[in-house]
Short mmCIF file of C-alpha atoms and ligand atoms in Angstrom, two decimals:
data_model
loop_
_atom_site.label_atom_id
_atom_site.label_comp_id
_atom_site.label_asym_id
_atom_site.label_seq_id
_atom_site.Cartn_x
_atom_site.Cartn_y
_atom_site.Cartn_z
CA MET A 1261 10.70 -7.19 -23.32
CA ARG A 1262 13.72 -7.27 -20.99
CA PHE A 1263 12.79 -7.52 -17.31
CA THR A 1264 14.44 -7.91 -13.91
CA LYS A 1265 12.81 -10.14 -11.30
CA MET A 1266 13.19 -8.49 -7.90
CA HIS A 1267 11.74 -8.55 -4.38
CA GLY A 1268 11.56 -6.63 -1.16
CA CYS A 1269 11.15 -9.03 1.81
CA GLY A 1270 9.75 -11.67 -0.54
CA ASN A 1271 7.16 -9.32 -2.11
CA ASP A 1272 8.18 -9.90 -5.68
CA TYR A 1273 8.03 -7.89 -8.87
CA VAL A 1274 8.73 -8.05 -12.56
CA VAL A 1275 10.54 -4.75 -13.18
CA VAL A 1276 10.82 -3.30 -16.69
CA GLU A 1277 13.10 -0.35 -17.37
CA ALA A 1278 11.29 1.60 -20.10
CA LEU A 1279 13.37 4.76 -19.98
CA THR A 1280 14.27 4.89 -23.65
CA GLY A 1281 13.45 3.41 -27.03
CA GLU A 1282 10.41 1.38 -28.00
CA LEU A 1283 9.28 0.57 -24.47
CA ALA A 1284 9.35 4.22 -23.41
CA GLU A 1285 7.37 5.12 -26.54
CA ARG A 1286 4.96 2.27 -25.87
CA PHE A 1287 4.13 3.21 -22.28
CA ALA A 1288 5.21 6.70 -21.22
CA ARG A 1289 2.37 8.61 -22.88
CA ALA A 1290 -0.16 5.78 -22.93
CA PRO A 1291 -3.08 5.76 -20.47
CA ILE A 1292 -2.02 4.13 -17.20
CA GLU A 1293 -4.65 1.40 -17.54
CA SER A 1294 -3.18 0.32 -20.89
CA ALA A 1295 -0.54 -1.86 -19.19
CA GLY A 1296 -3.10 -3.74 -17.05
CA ASP A 1297 -3.44 -6.77 -19.33
CA LEU A 1298 0.33 -7.08 -19.72
CA ALA A 1299 0.64 -6.92 -15.94
CA LYS A 1300 -1.89 -9.74 -15.50
CA ALA A 1301 -0.12 -11.93 -18.03
CA THR A 1302 3.34 -11.23 -16.61
CA CYS A 1303 2.36 -11.79 -12.96
CA ASP A 1304 0.60 -15.10 -13.63
CA ARG A 1305 2.59 -17.71 -11.69
CA ARG A 1306 1.69 -20.53 -14.08
CA PHE A 1307 1.48 -18.97 -17.52
CA GLY A 1308 3.72 -15.95 -17.00
CA VAL A 1309 6.88 -14.96 -15.15
CA GLY A 1310 5.02 -14.89 -11.80
CA ALA A 1311 5.03 -11.99 -9.34
CA ASP A 1312 3.03 -9.94 -6.83
CA GLY A 1313 3.27 -7.00 -9.20
CA PHE A 1314 4.44 -5.58 -12.52
CA VAL A 1315 6.53 -2.38 -12.41
CA LEU A 1316 7.37 0.02 -15.21
CA ILE A 1317 10.21 2.52 -14.80
CA LEU A 1318 9.35 5.37 -17.18
CA PRO A 1319 10.84 8.75 -18.06
CA GLU A 1320 9.29 11.58 -16.08
CA THR A 1321 6.96 13.43 -18.46
CA ARG A 1322 5.60 16.03 -15.99
CA PRO A 1323 7.44 19.32 -16.63
CA ASP A 1324 6.97 20.51 -13.03
CA SER A 1325 8.20 17.33 -11.36
CA ASP A 1326 11.57 17.01 -9.54
CA ALA A 1327 11.46 13.25 -10.05
CA GLY A 1328 14.07 11.49 -12.14
CA VAL A 1329 11.63 8.79 -13.25
CA GLU A 1330 8.01 7.68 -12.88
CA MET A 1331 7.12 4.28 -11.42
CA ARG A 1332 3.89 2.58 -12.44
CA MET A 1333 2.98 -0.50 -10.39
CA TYR A 1334 0.23 -2.96 -11.24
CA ASN A 1335 -1.25 -5.75 -9.13
CA PRO A 1336 -1.56 -9.28 -10.51
CA ASP A 1337 -5.26 -8.60 -11.22
CA GLY A 1338 -4.15 -5.82 -13.57
CA SER A 1339 -5.24 -2.96 -11.30
CA TYR A 1340 -2.91 0.04 -10.97
CA SER A 1341 -1.77 1.14 -7.52
CA ALA A 1342 -0.64 4.70 -6.79
CA MET A 1343 1.75 3.46 -4.11
CA CYS A 1344 3.98 0.44 -3.54
CA GLY A 1345 6.74 0.58 -0.95
CA ASN A 1346 8.63 -2.63 -1.71
CA ALA A 1347 8.55 -1.94 -5.45
CA LEU A 1348 9.95 1.56 -4.88
CA ARG A 1349 13.00 0.12 -3.12
CA CYS A 1350 13.47 -2.30 -6.03
CA VAL A 1351 13.28 0.61 -8.50
CA ALA A 1352 15.92 2.53 -6.55
CA LYS A 1353 18.16 -0.55 -6.58
CA ARG A 1354 17.65 -1.12 -10.30
CA LEU A 1355 18.56 2.48 -11.10
CA ALA A 1356 21.58 2.38 -8.78
CA ASP A 1357 22.83 -0.96 -10.13
CA SER A 1358 22.43 0.10 -13.77
CA GLY A 1359 24.47 3.22 -13.09
CA ASP A 1360 21.55 5.56 -13.70
CA LEU A 1361 21.88 7.24 -10.30
CA ALA A 1362 23.93 10.35 -9.75
CA GLY A 1363 25.21 9.59 -6.27
CA GLU A 1364 23.24 7.69 -3.68
CA VAL A 1365 19.86 9.43 -3.94
CA VAL A 1366 16.95 9.42 -6.39
CA VAL A 1367 13.43 10.86 -6.44
CA VAL A 1368 10.81 8.59 -8.01
CA ARG A 1369 7.27 9.75 -8.72
CA THR A 1370 4.36 7.35 -8.28
CA ALA A 1371 1.01 8.92 -9.19
CA ASP A 1372 1.14 12.33 -7.45
CA THR A 1373 3.68 11.35 -4.77
CA LEU A 1374 7.38 12.17 -5.09
CA VAL A 1375 9.41 9.60 -3.15
CA PRO A 1376 12.99 10.57 -2.25
CA MET A 1377 15.12 7.45 -1.78
CA ARG A 1378 18.66 6.80 -0.61
CA ILE A 1379 20.91 3.78 -1.11
CA VAL A 1380 21.86 2.90 2.46
CA SER A 1381 24.26 0.06 1.77
CA ARG A 1382 25.89 -1.86 -1.07
CA ASP A 1383 27.49 -5.32 -1.27
CA ALA A 1384 31.10 -6.11 -2.09
CA ASP A 1385 30.31 -5.78 -5.80
CA GLY A 1386 28.83 -2.32 -5.27
CA LYS A 1387 25.25 -3.51 -5.80
CA ALA A 1388 22.60 -1.78 -3.69
CA THR A 1389 21.27 -3.96 -0.89
CA VAL A 1390 19.34 -1.66 1.47
CA VAL A 1391 17.24 1.35 0.50
CA GLU A 1392 15.61 4.11 2.56
CA ALA A 1393 12.40 5.59 1.13
CA ASP A 1394 10.34 8.55 2.30
CA LEU A 1395 6.73 7.69 1.42
CA GLY A 1396 5.39 11.04 2.60
CA ALA A 1397 2.67 11.74 5.13
CA PRO A 1398 -0.37 9.50 5.67
CA GLU A 1399 -3.86 10.68 4.79
CA PHE A 1400 -6.51 10.27 7.50
CA ALA A 1401 -9.59 11.99 6.08
CA PRO A 1402 -12.13 9.34 5.01
CA GLU A 1403 -12.66 10.94 1.61
CA ALA A 1404 -8.90 10.88 0.93
CA ILE A 1405 -8.47 7.19 1.74
CA PRO A 1406 -11.18 6.69 0.29
CA CYS A 1407 -13.53 5.19 2.87
CA ARG A 1408 -17.25 5.67 3.36
CA LEU A 1409 -17.18 5.20 7.15
CA PRO A 1410 -17.80 8.34 9.24
CA ALA A 1411 -14.76 10.01 10.81
CA GLY A 1412 -14.42 9.78 14.57
CA PRO A 1413 -14.14 12.77 16.94
CA GLU A 1414 -10.50 13.31 15.92
CA GLY A 1415 -11.51 13.61 12.26
CA ASP A 1416 -9.88 10.31 11.34
CA LEU A 1417 -10.64 6.58 11.36
CA ARG A 1418 -8.26 5.57 14.16
CA ALA A 1419 -10.95 3.38 15.76
CA ALA A 1420 -13.52 2.66 13.08
CA SER A 1421 -16.04 -0.14 13.36
CA ILE A 1422 -16.25 -2.32 10.27
CA GLU A 1423 -18.78 -5.15 9.99
CA ASP A 1424 -18.40 -8.41 8.12
CA GLU A 1425 -19.91 -11.90 8.44
CA GLY A 1426 -17.77 -12.43 11.51
CA GLY A 1427 -19.29 -9.40 13.24
CA ALA A 1428 -17.91 -5.93 13.99
CA ARG A 1429 -14.17 -5.28 14.11
CA THR A 1430 -12.31 -2.18 15.24
CA ALA A 1431 -9.88 -1.00 12.57
CA THR A 1432 -7.50 1.88 12.02
CA ILE A 1433 -7.99 3.03 8.45
CA LEU A 1434 -5.70 5.41 6.52
CA SER A 1435 -3.94 5.99 3.21
CA MET A 1436 -0.26 5.98 2.30
CA GLY A 1437 -1.24 6.83 -1.25
CA ASN A 1438 -3.14 3.54 -1.25
CA PRO A 1439 -5.80 2.46 1.24
CA HIS A 1440 -5.02 0.38 4.35
CA CYS A 1441 -7.33 -1.18 6.92
CA VAL A 1442 -5.23 -2.14 9.97
CA LEU A 1443 -6.58 -4.75 12.40
CA PHE A 1444 -4.74 -5.28 15.68
CA VAL A 1445 -4.93 -8.83 17.07
CA ASP A 1446 -3.68 -10.32 20.33
CA GLU A 1447 -2.29 -13.56 18.87
CA PRO A 1448 0.06 -14.21 15.93
CA PRO A 1449 -2.20 -13.73 12.85
CA SER A 1450 -3.22 -17.22 11.66
CA ASP A 1451 -3.69 -18.53 8.12
CA GLY A 1452 -7.38 -18.92 8.87
CA LEU A 1453 -7.79 -15.33 10.06
CA VAL A 1454 -6.02 -13.83 7.03
CA ALA A 1455 -7.85 -16.05 4.53
CA SER A 1456 -11.30 -15.59 6.09
CA VAL A 1457 -11.18 -11.89 6.95
CA GLY A 1458 -8.87 -10.46 4.27
CA PRO A 1459 -11.08 -10.99 1.20
CA PRO A 1460 -14.37 -9.64 2.59
CA ILE A 1461 -12.68 -6.49 3.94
CA GLU A 1462 -10.65 -5.97 0.73
CA THR A 1463 -13.94 -5.73 -1.17
CA HIS A 1464 -16.09 -4.23 1.62
CA ALA A 1465 -18.64 -1.62 0.52
CA ALA A 1466 -16.94 0.88 2.84
CA PHE A 1467 -14.01 1.01 0.39
CA PRO A 1468 -15.01 2.38 -3.03
CA GLU A 1469 -11.54 1.51 -4.38
CA ARG A 1470 -11.13 -1.68 -2.26
CA THR A 1471 -8.37 -1.79 0.39
CA ASN A 1472 -5.29 -3.57 1.66
CA VAL A 1473 -5.83 -5.34 4.99
CA GLU A 1474 -3.12 -5.65 7.65
CA PHE A 1475 -3.29 -8.07 10.61
CA VAL A 1476 -0.93 -6.88 13.35
CA GLN A 1477 0.28 -8.22 16.67
CA VAL A 1478 2.15 -5.77 18.90
CA LEU A 1479 5.25 -7.48 20.35
CA SER A 1480 6.73 -4.47 22.17
CA PRO A 1481 6.65 -0.63 21.98
CA THR A 1482 9.16 -0.89 19.11
CA ARG A 1483 8.33 -4.21 17.42
CA LEU A 1484 5.28 -5.59 15.58
CA ARG A 1485 4.36 -8.69 13.58
CA GLN A 1486 2.32 -8.15 10.38
CA ARG A 1487 0.56 -10.27 7.80
CA THR A 1488 -1.08 -8.61 4.82
CA TRP A 1489 -3.98 -9.41 2.51
CA GLU A 1490 -3.24 -7.06 -0.39
CA ARG A 1491 -5.73 -5.37 -2.67
CA GLY A 1492 -5.56 -7.02 -6.07
CA ALA A 1493 -2.94 -9.57 -5.00
CA GLY A 1494 -4.08 -11.68 -2.02
CA GLU A 1495 -1.68 -12.45 0.81
CA THR A 1496 1.90 -11.38 0.14
CA LEU A 1497 5.04 -12.07 2.16
CA ALA A 1498 5.42 -8.36 2.82
CA CYS A 1499 3.75 -5.03 2.10
CA GLY A 1500 5.90 -1.89 2.34
CA SER A 1501 3.15 0.73 2.22
CA GLY A 1502 1.21 -1.54 4.58
CA ALA A 1503 4.11 -1.52 7.03
CA CYS A 1504 4.12 2.27 6.86
CA ALA A 1505 0.38 2.32 7.56
CA VAL A 1506 0.85 -0.11 10.46
CA ALA A 1507 3.62 2.00 12.01
CA VAL A 1508 1.35 5.05 11.86
CA ALA A 1509 -1.71 3.20 13.16
CA ALA A 1510 0.22 1.69 16.07
CA ALA A 1511 1.71 5.03 17.14
CA LEU A 1512 -1.55 6.94 16.55
CA THR A 1513 -3.42 4.54 18.87
CA GLY A 1514 -0.73 4.64 21.55
CA ARG A 1515 0.42 1.04 21.07
CA THR A 1516 4.02 1.77 20.05
CA GLU A 1517 6.63 4.47 19.61
CA ARG A 1518 6.94 6.24 16.25
CA SER A 1519 10.03 4.24 15.25
CA VAL A 1520 9.41 0.49 14.99
CA THR A 1521 10.65 -2.68 13.35
CA ILE A 1522 8.00 -4.82 11.69
CA GLU A 1523 8.39 -8.58 11.24
CA LEU A 1524 6.75 -9.70 8.01
CA LEU A 1525 6.58 -13.22 6.63
CA GLY A 1526 9.37 -12.42 4.17
CA GLY A 1527 11.66 -10.25 6.28
CA GLU A 1528 11.87 -7.10 8.38
CA LEU A 1529 11.35 -3.42 7.70
CA ASP A 1530 12.31 -0.42 9.83
CA LEU A 1531 9.78 2.40 9.94
CA CYS A 1532 9.84 5.90 11.36
CA TRP A 1533 6.81 8.19 11.40
CA ARG A 1534 8.76 11.41 11.66
CA GLU A 1535 7.60 14.03 14.18
CA ALA A 1536 9.08 16.96 12.22
CA ASP A 1537 7.12 16.61 8.99
CA GLY A 1538 4.79 13.65 9.57
CA HIS A 1539 6.49 11.68 6.80
CA VAL A 1540 6.91 7.92 7.05
CA VAL A 1541 10.40 6.68 6.25
CA MET A 1542 10.85 2.97 5.46
CA THR A 1543 14.21 1.22 5.34
CA GLY A 1544 14.62 -2.28 4.00
CA PRO A 1545 16.22 -4.66 1.53
CA ALA A 1546 15.88 -4.83 -2.23
CA VAL A 1547 17.04 -7.95 -4.05
CA GLU A 1548 17.58 -8.82 -7.71
CA VAL A 1549 16.86 -12.51 -8.41
CA PHE A 1550 17.40 -12.81 -12.18
CA ALA A 1551 16.96 -11.00 -15.48
CA GLY A 1552 15.10 -12.33 -18.49
CA ASP A 1553 13.16 -11.65 -21.67
CA TRP A 1554 9.37 -11.81 -21.93
CA PRO A 1555 7.98 -12.16 -25.49
CA ARG A 1556 5.45 -9.35 -25.23
N1 API B 2520 -1.63 -4.18 -3.60
C1 API B 2520 -1.33 -2.79 -3.25
C2 API B 2520 -0.09 -2.29 -4.01
C3 API B 2520 1.20 -2.99 -3.56
C4 API B 2520 1.58 -2.59 -2.17
C5 API B 2520 2.67 -3.38 -1.50
N2 API B 2520 3.16 -4.54 -2.17
C6 API B 2520 3.80 -2.49 -1.02
O1 API B 2520 4.95 -2.95 -0.91
O2 API B 2520 3.49 -1.32 -0.66
C7 API B 2520 -2.53 -1.89 -3.59
O3 API B 2520 -3.25 -2.19 -4.56
O4 API B 2520 -2.68 -0.87 -2.88
#
């Protein structure tokens, strides 16, 4: 199976274009979960290629969809995620670099979300380097996240109290198509904080489908620092949907403006939570590292 190893801010993926032929037949109409074991094997950093996720680019099979392709993204534990911001930018780059894009824009479907993307810049060889992606509007209702905690007076979880061994923490909890539990801290998030708090919140009983956990320090009204313990992956160098959730959480709680830059361990992303339609637009790099063949 031919793959391309890619990353967005160091959040890395094995990307397989399965738009035609045997791979398309193998995956496009198969149940989504059927690629979970392949994802686990491929993402294994000792016995496989090694990545934070496995991504399939499939033909769109929904007759009513405006998308050009469907993206399916799987965590290293084999679980499927309905949203993945860094992987989406990599998919847009792959399609642009392989000449499959008509012009500079593409709409990719992931689960029920259509994500319009635009190639913002290319290098001297014409390869895409920066991609803008519209991840749509966040979901705040607890049942949509999903989260079992009771909504606050505003009907959302902008200041929810979540308990773990370390005591009660105030979190802003929302969905970008995948669940995010955002914790604001006053100091740069330490290794110890991420490693000790990430896992118990990822698997907390309040989250029936687990959650991603973001640790965020506000640097200014337009700049934040983020570390992320990801659902099904552990700490990653960056989380695109997490950065979108952080931008929303920070603006919603009055900590920042609606347009911010977020410093992640692996690079920076620019986010805008648009006033007009409530969509979150993320702009950032997408990099191809190498291509290879995987005997599966
Ligand atoms: N682990 C995440 C999916 C990957 C999200 C992240 N890598 C991104 O760039 O959005 C989840 O299960 O929700």
